[in-house]
Coordinates of C-alpha atoms in Angstrom, one line a residue:
M1 CA 0.3 0.1 0.0
L2 CA 1.4 3.3 -0.6
N3 CA 2.2 5.8 2.1
E4 CA 3.8 9.5 1.1
R5 CA 5.0 9.8 5.1
L6 CA 7.2 6.8 3.9
T7 CA 8.7 9.3 1.1
E8 CA 9.2 11.9 3.4
S9 CA 10.9 9.9 5.9
L10 CA 13.7 9.2 3.4
V11 CA 13.9 12.7 2.6
Q12 CA 14.2 13.6 6.4
A13 CA 16.8 10.8 6.6
G14 CA 19.3 12.6 4.2
F15 CA 19.2 16.3 5.3
G16 CA 22.2 15.8 7.7
D17 CA 23.0 19.1 10.0
V18 CA 20.5 20.7 10.2
E19 CA 21.3 23.3 12.4
N20 CA 21.5 26.8 10.5
F21 CA 18.3 25.4 8.3
R22 CA 14.3 26.3 9.2
I23 CA 12.3 23.2 8.0
E24 CA 8.4 23.6 7.5
L25 CA 6.1 21.2 6.5
Q26 CA 3.2 22.1 3.9
Q27 CA 3.1 26.0 5.2
S28 CA 5.3 28.4 5.7
E29 CA 4.9 31.0 8.9
D30 CA 7.2 33.5 6.6
P31 CA 4.1 36.0 5.4
K32 CA 6.2 36.7 2.1
I33 CA 6.5 33.0 1.3
A34 CA 2.5 32.8 1.8
K35 CA 2.2 35.2 0.2
L36 CA 3.6 33.7 -3.1
L37 CA 1.9 30.2 -2.8
Q38 CA -1.2 32.0 -2.2
H39 CA -1.9 30.9 -6.3
A40 CA 0.3 28.2 -6.5
S41 CA -2.1 24.9 -6.4
K42 CA -1.6 22.0 -8.0
S43 CA -5.4 21.5 -8.9
G44 CA -5.1 25.2 -10.5
K45 CA -7.0 27.2 -8.0
G46 CA -5.3 28.0 -4.3
R47 CA -2.7 27.8 -2.2
G48 CA 0.1 25.5 -2.9
Y49 CA 1.1 23.2 -0.4
P50 CA 5.1 20.9 -0.5
E51 CA 5.7 18.9 1.5
F52 CA 9.0 20.9 2.8
I53 CA 9.8 24.7 2.9
I54 CA 13.3 25.0 3.9
R55 CA 15.2 28.4 4.6
S56 CA 18.8 28.7 4.6
V57 CA 20.0 31.0 7.9
Q58 CA 23.0 31.5 6.2
D59 CA 21.2 32.4 2.8
P60 CA 18.3 34.2 3.7
N61 CA 17.7 34.4 0.2
L62 CA 17.5 30.8 -0.5
L63 CA 14.7 28.3 -0.2
I64 CA 14.8 24.6 -0.6
I65 CA 11.2 22.9 -1.9
I66 CA 10.9 19.4 -1.6
E67 CA 7.9 17.7 -3.2
C68 CA 6.7 13.9 -2.5
K69 CA 5.1 11.2 -3.9
A70 CA 5.0 7.9 -3.0
D71 CA 4.8 5.7 -6.2
A72 CA 8.4 5.5 -7.8
S73 CA 6.2 5.8 -11.1
K74 CA 5.2 9.2 -10.4
L75 CA 8.7 10.9 -10.3
E76 CA 8.4 13.1 -14.0
S77 CA 6.2 13.7 -16.3
P78 CA 7.6 14.0 -20.1
K79 CA 6.3 17.4 -20.4
R80 CA 6.9 18.2 -16.5
D81 CA 2.9 19.5 -16.3
K82 CA 1.2 16.9 -14.2
Y83 CA 1.2 18.8 -11.1
A84 CA -0.8 17.2 -8.9
S85 CA 0.1 13.6 -10.2
Y86 CA 4.3 14.1 -9.9
A87 CA 6.9 14.6 -7.4
V88 CA 8.9 17.2 -10.0
D89 CA 6.6 18.6 -11.8
G90 CA 4.8 19.9 -8.3
A91 CA 8.2 21.0 -7.2
L92 CA 9.2 23.2 -10.6
L93 CA 5.6 24.5 -10.2
Y94 CA 6.1 25.6 -6.1
S95 CA 9.3 27.2 -7.7
S96 CA 8.3 29.4 -10.3
F97 CA 6.2 31.4 -8.0
L98 CA 8.2 31.4 -5.4
S99 CA 11.1 32.6 -7.8
E100 CA 9.8 35.8 -7.7
Y101 CA 12.0 37.1 -4.7
Y102 CA 14.0 33.9 -4.0
D103 CA 16.6 32.1 -5.2
V104 CA 14.7 27.7 -5.4
I105 CA 16.1 24.5 -5.4
S106 CA 13.3 22.3 -5.9
I107 CA 13.7 18.3 -5.5
G108 CA 11.2 15.6 -6.7
A109 CA 11.5 13.1 -4.8
A110 CA 9.4 9.6 -6.1
G111 CA 9.3 6.0 -3.8
Q112 CA 8.8 4.5 -0.5
R113 CA 11.5 2.3 -0.4
K114 CA 15.6 2.5 -0.1
K115 CA 15.6 0.5 -3.1
D116 CA 13.2 1.8 -5.8
F117 CA 13.5 5.8 -3.9
R118 CA 14.4 8.2 -6.7
L119 CA 14.7 12.1 -6.9
K120 CA 15.5 15.0 -9.4
T121 CA 16.9 18.4 -7.9
F122 CA 16.5 21.7 -10.2
L123 CA 17.7 25.4 -9.5
Q124 CA 16.2 28.3 -10.1
L125 CA 18.0 31.6 -9.8
R126 CA 14.8 34.6 -9.2
N127 CA 13.7 35.9 -12.2
T128 CA 15.3 33.0 -14.4
P129 CA 14.2 29.6 -15.4
A130 CA 14.8 26.4 -13.9
K131 CA 17.9 24.6 -14.8
P132 CA 18.9 20.5 -13.6
L133 CA 21.3 20.4 -10.6
P134 CA 23.4 17.1 -10.6
L135 CA 22.5 15.9 -7.0
K136 CA 21.2 13.3 -6.4
T137 CA 21.2 13.7 -2.3
T138 CA 18.4 15.5 0.0
D139 CA 21.4 16.6 2.1
L140 CA 21.1 20.5 3.0
Q141 CA 24.9 21.3 3.3
A142 CA 25.8 19.4 0.2
L143 CA 22.8 21.3 -1.1
R144 CA 23.6 24.7 -0.4
Q145 CA 26.7 24.4 -1.3
A146 CA 25.8 23.2 -4.4
Y147 CA 23.9 26.4 -4.8
I148 CA 26.6 28.7 -3.5
Y149 CA 29.1 27.6 -6.1
D150 CA 27.1 27.0 -8.9
D151 CA 28.1 29.2 -12.1
S152 CA 25.1 30.7 -12.1
T153 CA 24.6 31.8 -8.9
K154 CA 28.8 33.2 -8.7
K155 CA 27.5 35.2 -11.9
Q156 CA 24.0 36.7 -10.4
R157 CA 26.5 37.5 -7.2
Y158 CA 29.2 39.7 -8.9
E159 CA 27.0 41.5 -10.8
D160 CA 24.7 42.5 -7.4
L161 CA 28.1 43.1 -5.9
L162 CA 28.5 45.0 -9.0
D163 CA 25.4 47.0 -8.6
Y164 CA 26.4 47.8 -4.6
T165 CA 29.7 49.5 -5.8
T166 CA 27.3 52.2 -7.4
E167 CA 25.2 52.4 -4.8
L168 CA 27.8 52.5 -2.8
N169 CA 30.2 55.3 -4.4
N170 CA 26.9 57.7 -4.6
K171 CA 27.0 56.5 -0.5
L172 CA 30.5 57.9 0.0
H173 CA 30.0 60.8 -2.4
L174 CA 27.0 62.3 -0.6
H175 CA 29.3 61.9 3.0
K176 CA 32.2 63.9 1.2
I177 CA 34.3 60.8 0.8
P178 CA 37.2 62.0 -1.6
E179 CA 37.1 59.1 -4.6
D180 CA 40.9 58.5 -4.1
K181 CA 40.2 57.5 -0.7
R182 CA 37.5 55.5 -1.5
S183 CA 38.4 51.9 -2.3
L184 CA 41.2 52.7 0.4
L185 CA 38.8 52.6 3.2
I186 CA 36.6 50.0 1.7
S187 CA 39.8 48.1 1.4
G188 CA 41.2 49.1 5.0
I189 CA 37.6 47.9 6.4
L190 CA 38.2 44.7 5.0
I191 CA 41.3 43.9 6.5
A192 CA 40.0 45.4 10.3
L193 CA 37.6 42.5 10.0
E194 CA 40.1 39.6 9.8
Q195 CA 40.3 40.6 13.1
D196 CA 38.3 38.1 15.5
A197 CA 38.4 40.8 18.6
F198 CA 37.5 44.0 15.4
R199 CA 34.6 41.8 14.1
K200 CA 32.8 41.3 17.1
A201 CA 33.9 44.7 19.2
Y202 CA 32.8 47.4 16.3
R203 CA 29.2 47.7 17.1
E204 CA 29.9 48.0 20.8
Y205 CA 31.9 51.7 20.4
S206 CA 30.2 54.6 21.0
K207 CA 32.4 57.1 19.8
A208 CA 33.1 57.9 16.6
E209 CA 36.8 58.7 17.3
D210 CA 37.2 55.7 19.1
L211 CA 35.5 53.5 16.3
V212 CA 38.2 54.7 13.4
E213 CA 41.0 54.7 15.8
G214 CA 40.0 51.3 16.9
L215 CA 39.6 50.0 13.1
V216 CA 43.4 51.2 11.9
N217 CA 44.4 49.9 15.3
A218 CA 42.8 46.5 14.0
L219 CA 44.1 47.0 10.4
V220 CA 47.5 47.4 11.6
M221 CA 47.4 44.5 13.9
R222 CA 46.5 42.3 11.0
L223 CA 49.1 43.8 8.8
R224 CA 51.7 42.6 11.7
T225 CA 50.0 39.4 11.8
A226 CA 50.4 38.7 7.9
N227 CA 53.7 38.5 7.9
V228 CA 54.0 41.8 5.6
Q229 CA 57.7 43.6 5.9
P230 CA 58.3 45.9 8.4
T231 CA 58.8 48.9 5.5
K232 CA 55.4 48.1 3.9
I233 CA 53.5 47.7 7.2
S234 CA 55.1 52.0 7.4
T235 CA 54.2 52.6 4.0
L236 CA 50.6 50.8 4.3
T237 CA 50.0 52.5 8.2
N238 CA 50.8 56.4 6.3
A239 CA 48.0 55.7 3.6
Y240 CA 45.0 54.4 5.8
S241 CA 46.1 57.3 8.4
F242 CA 42.8 59.8 6.6
I243 CA 40.4 57.1 8.1
R244 CA 41.2 59.0 11.9
T245 CA 41.2 62.3 10.2
N246 CA 38.2 62.6 7.9
A247 CA 35.9 64.7 9.4
T248 CA 32.5 62.3 8.5
L249 CA 34.3 59.1 10.0
S250 CA 35.6 60.3 12.7
K251 CA 32.9 62.4 13.7
D252 CA 29.6 60.4 12.5
L253 CA 29.4 57.4 14.5
S254 CA 26.0 55.7 12.9
F255 CA 27.5 56.4 9.4
T256 CA 31.3 54.7 9.9
R257 CA 29.3 51.7 12.4
D258 CA 26.5 51.2 9.3
L259 CA 29.6 51.3 6.8
I260 CA 31.8 49.0 8.2
E261 CA 28.5 46.3 8.7
E262 CA 27.4 47.0 5.5
V263 CA 30.4 46.3 4.2
D264 CA 31.4 42.9 6.2
K265 CA 27.5 42.1 4.8
K266 CA 27.7 42.7 1.2
I267 CA 31.8 42.7 0.4
N268 CA 33.1 40.3 3.1
S269 CA 30.9 37.4 2.4
F270 CA 31.0 37.4 -0.9
V271 CA 35.2 38.0 -0.6
K272 CA 35.3 35.2 1.6
T273 CA 32.5 32.8 -0.4
Y274 CA 34.5 33.5 -4.3
K275 CA 38.3 34.0 -3.5
F276 CA 40.1 35.6 -6.1
Y277 CA 38.4 38.2 -7.9
D278 CA 40.3 41.3 -8.1
V279 CA 37.2 42.8 -5.6
F280 CA 39.6 46.2 -5.3
G281 CA 39.8 47.0 -8.7
E282 CA 36.4 47.3 -9.6
F283 CA 35.8 49.5 -6.5
Y284 CA 38.8 52.1 -7.8
T285 CA 37.1 51.4 -11.5
E286 CA 34.1 52.3 -9.7
F287 CA 34.9 55.0 -7.7
L288 CA 37.2 56.6 -10.1
R289 CA 35.3 56.6 -13.2
Y290 CA 34.2 60.5 -13.2
A291 CA 37.2 61.9 -11.3
N292 CA 40.3 63.0 -13.6
A293 CA 43.2 61.0 -11.1
D294 CA 42.8 57.6 -13.1
K295 CA 42.3 58.9 -16.5
G296 CA 45.8 61.6 -15.9
L297 CA 48.0 58.5 -14.7
G298 CA 46.1 56.0 -17.8
I299 CA 45.0 53.8 -15.3
V300 CA 42.5 51.7 -16.8
L301 CA 41.8 48.0 -14.7
T302 CA 41.9 44.6 -16.8
P303 CA 38.8 43.2 -16.8
K304 CA 38.6 39.4 -14.8
H305 CA 37.8 37.2 -17.8
I306 CA 40.5 39.0 -19.5
T307 CA 43.4 38.4 -16.9
E308 CA 41.9 34.8 -17.3
L309 CA 42.5 34.7 -20.4
F310 CA 45.9 35.7 -20.4
C311 CA 47.1 32.8 -18.3
K312 CA 45.5 30.2 -20.3
L313 CA 47.5 32.0 -23.4
A314 CA 50.8 32.1 -21.4
G315 CA 50.5 28.5 -20.0
V316 CA 50.5 29.3 -16.6
N317 CA 51.0 26.2 -14.4
K318 CA 51.8 25.2 -10.8
D319 CA 55.6 25.8 -11.3
S320 CA 55.2 29.3 -13.2
I321 CA 56.8 32.4 -11.8
V322 CA 54.8 34.9 -12.6
F323 CA 55.6 38.5 -12.5
D324 CA 53.7 41.9 -13.4
N325 CA 56.0 44.9 -13.3
C326 CA 53.1 47.3 -12.7
C327 CA 50.2 45.5 -11.5
G328 CA 48.2 48.0 -10.4
T329 CA 45.4 46.1 -8.0
G330 CA 46.6 42.7 -8.8
G331 CA 43.8 41.4 -11.6
F332 CA 46.9 39.2 -12.9
L333 CA 48.5 38.1 -10.2
I334 CA 45.3 37.2 -8.2
S335 CA 44.2 35.4 -11.8
A336 CA 47.7 33.7 -11.8
M337 CA 47.3 32.8 -8.2
R338 CA 43.8 30.8 -8.5
L339 CA 45.1 28.8 -11.5
M340 CA 48.0 27.7 -9.8
L341 CA 46.2 26.8 -6.9
Q342 CA 43.7 25.0 -8.6
L343 CA 46.7 23.2 -10.0
A344 CA 48.1 22.2 -7.2
H345 CA 45.6 20.1 -5.8
H346 CA 45.3 21.3 -2.4
D347 CA 49.5 19.7 -2.0
A348 CA 49.7 22.4 1.1
T349 CA 53.4 22.8 0.5
K350 CA 53.0 23.2 -2.8
E351 CA 50.1 26.0 -2.5
A352 CA 52.2 27.6 0.4
E353 CA 55.2 28.1 -2.2
I354 CA 53.3 29.7 -4.9
K355 CA 52.3 32.4 -2.1
S356 CA 55.3 32.8 -1.0
K357 CA 57.7 32.2 -4.1
Q358 CA 55.8 32.2 -6.8
I359 CA 54.3 35.7 -7.3
V360 CA 56.0 38.8 -8.1
G361 CA 54.8 42.3 -8.6
I362 CA 55.6 45.7 -8.9
E363 CA 53.5 49.0 -8.4
Y364 CA 55.0 52.1 -8.5
Q365 CA 51.4 54.2 -7.9
D366 CA 51.2 55.3 -4.0
T367 CA 47.8 55.1 -4.3
L368 CA 47.6 51.7 -5.8
F369 CA 50.1 49.8 -4.2
P370 CA 47.6 49.3 -0.4
L371 CA 45.1 48.1 -2.7
L372 CA 47.5 45.9 -4.1
C373 CA 48.6 44.4 -0.7
S374 CA 45.2 44.3 1.0
N375 CA 43.9 42.4 -2.1
M376 CA 47.1 39.8 -2.2
I377 CA 46.4 39.7 1.8
I378 CA 42.7 39.1 1.8
H379 CA 43.4 36.4 -0.4
G380 CA 45.2 34.3 1.8
D381 CA 48.8 35.8 0.9
G382 CA 51.0 36.4 -2.0
K383 CA 52.2 39.7 -0.9
T384 CA 55.3 38.8 -0.3
N385 CA 57.3 40.0 -3.0
L386 CA 55.5 43.3 -3.9
F387 CA 57.4 45.8 -4.4
N388 CA 56.6 49.8 -4.4
E389 CA 59.0 50.7 -6.8
D390 CA 59.9 52.2 -10.7
C391 CA 60.4 49.0 -12.3
F392 CA 62.6 51.0 -14.6
K393 CA 65.4 50.8 -11.9
V394 CA 67.9 48.6 -13.0
N395 CA 68.6 47.5 -9.7
V396 CA 64.7 46.7 -9.0
Y397 CA 64.8 44.6 -12.5
N398 CA 67.8 43.1 -11.9
S399 CA 66.9 41.8 -8.3
V400 CA 63.7 40.2 -10.1
R401 CA 65.3 38.4 -13.0
V402 CA 68.4 36.9 -10.3
K403 CA 66.5 36.3 -7.0
Y404 CA 62.8 35.1 -8.6
K405 CA 63.7 34.0 -11.8
P406 CA 60.6 34.3 -13.1
T407 CA 58.7 32.4 -16.4
V408 CA 55.7 34.0 -17.2
G409 CA 55.6 37.6 -17.4
F410 CA 51.8 39.9 -17.6
L411 CA 51.1 43.6 -17.7
N412 CA 48.7 46.0 -18.8
P413 CA 50.6 49.3 -18.6
P414 CA 50.0 53.0 -17.8
F415 CA 48.0 54.1 -21.4
K416 CA 50.0 57.9 -22.7
T417 CA 48.3 60.3 -21.9
D418 CA 50.9 62.7 -22.2
K419 CA 53.6 63.3 -24.9
H420 CA 56.3 62.8 -22.4
D421 CA 55.3 60.0 -20.9
R422 CA 56.7 55.9 -21.7
E423 CA 55.7 54.4 -24.4
E424 CA 54.1 51.0 -23.2
L425 CA 56.5 49.1 -25.5
E426 CA 59.1 50.4 -22.9
F427 CA 56.7 48.7 -20.1
V428 CA 56.9 45.5 -22.0
L429 CA 60.4 45.4 -23.0
N430 CA 61.0 45.9 -19.6
N431 CA 58.7 43.4 -17.9
L432 CA 60.4 40.7 -21.1
E433 CA 64.0 41.8 -19.1
G434 CA 62.6 40.0 -15.9
L435 CA 61.9 36.8 -17.8
V436 CA 64.3 33.5 -18.1
P437 CA 64.9 33.1 -21.5
G438 CA 61.8 31.0 -23.1
G439 CA 59.7 32.9 -21.0
I440 CA 56.1 34.5 -22.3
C441 CA 55.2 37.6 -21.8
V442 CA 50.9 38.4 -22.5
A443 CA 50.6 42.8 -22.9
L444 CA 47.7 44.4 -22.9
L445 CA 48.0 47.7 -25.3
P446 CA 46.6 50.2 -26.9
M447 CA 46.0 49.4 -30.4
S448 CA 48.6 52.3 -31.5
C449 CA 51.4 50.7 -30.2
V450 CA 51.3 47.7 -32.8
L451 CA 50.5 49.6 -35.6
A452 CA 53.2 52.5 -35.5
Q453 CA 55.3 53.1 -38.2
K454 CA 57.0 56.0 -37.5
G455 CA 58.8 57.6 -34.9
P456 CA 59.4 55.4 -31.0
G457 CA 56.9 52.9 -31.8
L458 CA 58.5 52.1 -34.6
V459 CA 61.9 51.6 -32.4
F460 CA 60.3 49.5 -30.1
K461 CA 58.7 47.6 -32.4
E462 CA 62.3 47.1 -33.8
K463 CA 64.0 46.5 -30.5
L464 CA 61.1 44.1 -29.9
L465 CA 62.0 41.7 -32.2
E466 CA 65.9 42.2 -32.7
Q467 CA 65.5 40.6 -28.3
H468 CA 62.6 38.2 -28.5
T469 CA 60.3 36.5 -30.6
L470 CA 56.6 38.1 -31.4
E471 CA 54.3 35.1 -31.1
A472 CA 50.7 36.8 -31.6
V473 CA 48.8 39.9 -31.4
L474 CA 45.2 39.8 -31.0
S475 CA 42.9 42.5 -31.4
L476 CA 40.4 42.8 -28.6
P477 CA 36.8 44.1 -27.9
D478 CA 36.3 47.5 -29.6
E479 CA 34.9 48.3 -25.8
L480 CA 36.7 46.3 -23.5
F481 CA 36.9 49.0 -21.1
Y482 CA 33.5 50.4 -21.2
N483 CA 32.8 50.3 -17.4
S484 CA 35.8 52.5 -17.2
K485 CA 35.0 54.5 -19.8
T486 CA 37.8 54.8 -21.7
S487 CA 37.3 54.5 -25.4
T488 CA 40.6 53.0 -26.0
V489 CA 41.0 50.5 -28.4
T490 CA 43.7 47.6 -27.4
C491 CA 45.4 44.2 -28.6
A492 CA 47.1 42.0 -26.2
I493 CA 50.9 40.6 -27.9
V494 CA 52.7 37.2 -27.0
V495 CA 56.4 37.2 -26.9
R496 CA 58.3 34.6 -25.7
A497 CA 62.0 36.3 -23.8
H498 CA 65.3 37.1 -25.2
Q499 CA 64.8 34.4 -28.5
K500 CA 65.5 37.1 -31.6
H501 CA 62.4 36.9 -34.1
P502 CA 63.2 34.2 -36.5
A503 CA 63.5 35.7 -39.9
N504 CA 61.1 33.5 -41.5
K505 CA 58.8 33.4 -38.3
E506 CA 55.0 33.5 -38.9
T507 CA 53.2 35.3 -36.6
Y508 CA 49.8 34.8 -34.9
F509 CA 47.0 37.4 -36.0
G510 CA 43.8 36.8 -33.9
Y511 CA 40.8 39.2 -34.5
W512 CA 39.3 38.8 -31.4
K513 CA 36.4 41.1 -31.0
D514 CA 33.3 39.7 -29.8
D515 CA 33.5 37.9 -26.2
G516 CA 30.1 37.6 -26.2
F517 CA 30.3 40.9 -23.7
V518 CA 26.5 42.6 -24.0
K519 CA 26.2 46.4 -22.3
R520 CA 23.5 46.6 -19.4
K521 CA 22.3 49.5 -17.7
N522 CA 23.8 50.3 -14.6
K523 CA 26.0 47.4 -15.1
G524 CA 28.5 48.1 -17.5
R525 CA 29.7 45.4 -19.4
I526 CA 28.8 42.2 -18.7
D527 CA 28.8 38.0 -19.8
S528 CA 25.9 36.9 -21.9
G529 CA 26.7 33.3 -21.5
K530 CA 28.7 32.8 -24.3
W531 CA 32.0 33.8 -22.8
E532 CA 33.4 30.2 -21.9
E533 CA 32.7 29.0 -25.1
I534 CA 34.2 31.8 -27.5
C535 CA 37.4 31.6 -24.7
K536 CA 37.6 28.2 -25.7
K537 CA 37.8 28.8 -29.4
W538 CA 40.6 31.6 -29.1
V539 CA 42.9 29.6 -27.2
D540 CA 42.5 26.3 -29.0
S541 CA 42.8 28.9 -32.2
Y542 CA 46.1 30.2 -30.8
T543 CA 47.6 26.6 -29.0
N544 CA 47.2 25.4 -32.2
K545 CA 48.2 28.2 -34.8
K546 CA 44.8 27.3 -36.6
E547 CA 44.0 30.2 -39.1
I548 CA 40.0 30.4 -38.8
A549 CA 37.8 32.4 -41.4
G550 CA 37.4 35.8 -39.6
L551 CA 39.2 34.7 -36.3
S552 CA 42.7 34.4 -36.9
V553 CA 45.4 34.2 -39.4
M554 CA 49.2 33.5 -39.5
H555 CA 51.5 36.5 -41.1
H556 CA 55.2 37.1 -41.6
V557 CA 55.8 40.9 -40.7
T558 CA 58.6 43.4 -39.6
A559 CA 58.8 45.7 -37.5
A560 CA 57.7 48.5 -40.3
D561 CA 54.3 46.2 -40.7
E562 CA 50.8 47.4 -39.1
W563 CA 51.0 44.4 -36.4
C564 CA 47.4 43.3 -36.8
A565 CA 44.7 40.6 -38.1
E566 CA 42.7 43.5 -39.6
A567 CA 45.4 44.2 -42.0
Y568 CA 45.9 40.6 -43.5
M569 CA 43.2 38.3 -43.2
Q570 CA 40.6 38.1 -46.1
T571 CA 37.5 38.9 -46.4
D572 CA 34.9 36.6 -48.0
Y573 CA 32.9 39.5 -50.0
S574 CA 30.3 36.7 -51.2
T575 CA 28.6 37.2 -47.9
L576 CA 28.5 40.7 -47.4
T577 CA 25.3 43.2 -47.0
E578 CA 25.0 46.2 -47.4
E579 CA 24.3 45.8 -43.4
D580 CA 27.5 44.6 -42.8
F581 CA 29.3 47.6 -45.5
T582 CA 27.1 50.5 -42.9
R583 CA 28.2 49.2 -39.5
T584 CA 32.4 48.4 -41.0
V585 CA 32.2 52.3 -42.2
K586 CA 30.7 53.4 -38.6
Q587 CA 33.4 51.2 -36.8
Y588 CA 35.9 52.6 -39.0
V589 CA 35.0 56.7 -38.4
A590 CA 34.6 55.8 -34.5
F591 CA 38.4 54.3 -34.6
Q592 CA 39.9 56.9 -36.5
F593 CA 38.0 59.8 -34.3
L594 CA 39.1 57.9 -31.4
Q595 CA 42.6 57.4 -32.6
S596 CA 43.0 60.4 -33.6
K597 CA 42.3 62.2 -29.5
Y598 CA 44.4 59.6 -28.4
D599 CA 47.8 60.6 -30.1
K600 CA 46.9 64.4 -29.8
G601 CA 47.7 63.5 -26.2
K602 CA 50.8 61.3 -27.5

């Protein structure tokens, strides 16, 4: 005889640790959940009643809904539209109502004996379609972990974080926190929150001046326990000293305390859950978007998907020693460290070696160096070999080359904004000087650098080919730095260090213009869901030196030639339409306009 209570018992037996979950049967005491289910009846009329409604204490936006059927054959109908008769169908119906406000894991379970017990699991993030989760368990902790680390969840939470950067920027602006201090303030709060004593006590302060003093003291203590060198501690302490003296922070207790709590909930929780994101780079980009400081310095921070792409192009492995001679907030170093640690497969000895010996960075700007150190500290380590120096000092790059022997170089150098600024290719040659023979350097540059056919640009192209090998030049999306409100058209170059470019060498040229990212209001450029597939195609084409129509071409070049795919790719005119012609002309006119503005700045 069929008994649905037996199915429910099998489901409950698998729950495991339920300490951080609130489990309700049939109905919920939460008025919002009850309201969402008031029209979710499986018969099409009235309220819906799932067997289990489970809320996560740690993730208030997550619900787990379980629908049970005693008959093992009633797990799922072919079209999932028999809501009253099949477990999966009913669970997905409830999820469709609840996902208006919640992220929902919905489970259909069928069978009253262990031997015929079956279940299917789905994830439906708020206002998105449901998708299968490859889990065959009702263990609540396992379900929560699957939810947290699901790619779509991670993407959504990252986009939520980006939304928050705009909100936070506006709030700090209203409270007169200077643009160039905002990222430092957030990084200082995050480091101070790593001190358990401060995290537990900051709400108890009764005076604003005491709170900021406690914050800075906790910050400095964390730097010391992180084994930061004394000279760096002094530099960082000076950078964060404004927190003590800022009029708003030191006088408005409510604002300062609420800000710390907000940063803990909205930023710290993300950082602790999803490691190896250059969060300070995102905040820096947002906070200085409308200021003149970043534009005047030529600072444009590299998007995360590009730093990860560069790691693949360079062939980073667990033994790589990675060097960035103008590393900003550390985007390349963080992505490289993440990949190396993954490849170490939880080998504690190797992980310690990666963090202490295989990450090397130089950053000259005083405004960025504290963010760089902070970024590496909150990601566990990697700050040991960071230097607040001028990478062009002979003793600096000699020290890097002799002591560390880097095998991989990354950089996104400061873009020229004045004719007296250093050429971007000078930074590339400097990075190459630090690498071992055969090492790979991948650099992000303005397109004008590789198109130069006269002047300093040509001289540096000649020098590069005389001393190193040009493996590839990749034309990147025109609006890659849209989020930074920067319109410079860019490319990437891949260079093999200390091996003269062979006379008969053919270089790979990639027309990598479409990365699948789209522009969204208040979010900037975000992944439309196509990036993973596009990235795989790009890397495969480069690795195997494939010529693919519209994507890549192999060509022999000299320093006097234009180094870009557009100059050598063959166009199939039979496929062109009038729309293609119009779009291309518009793109060319826009490029010429932007390039003329860039050239005038030199």
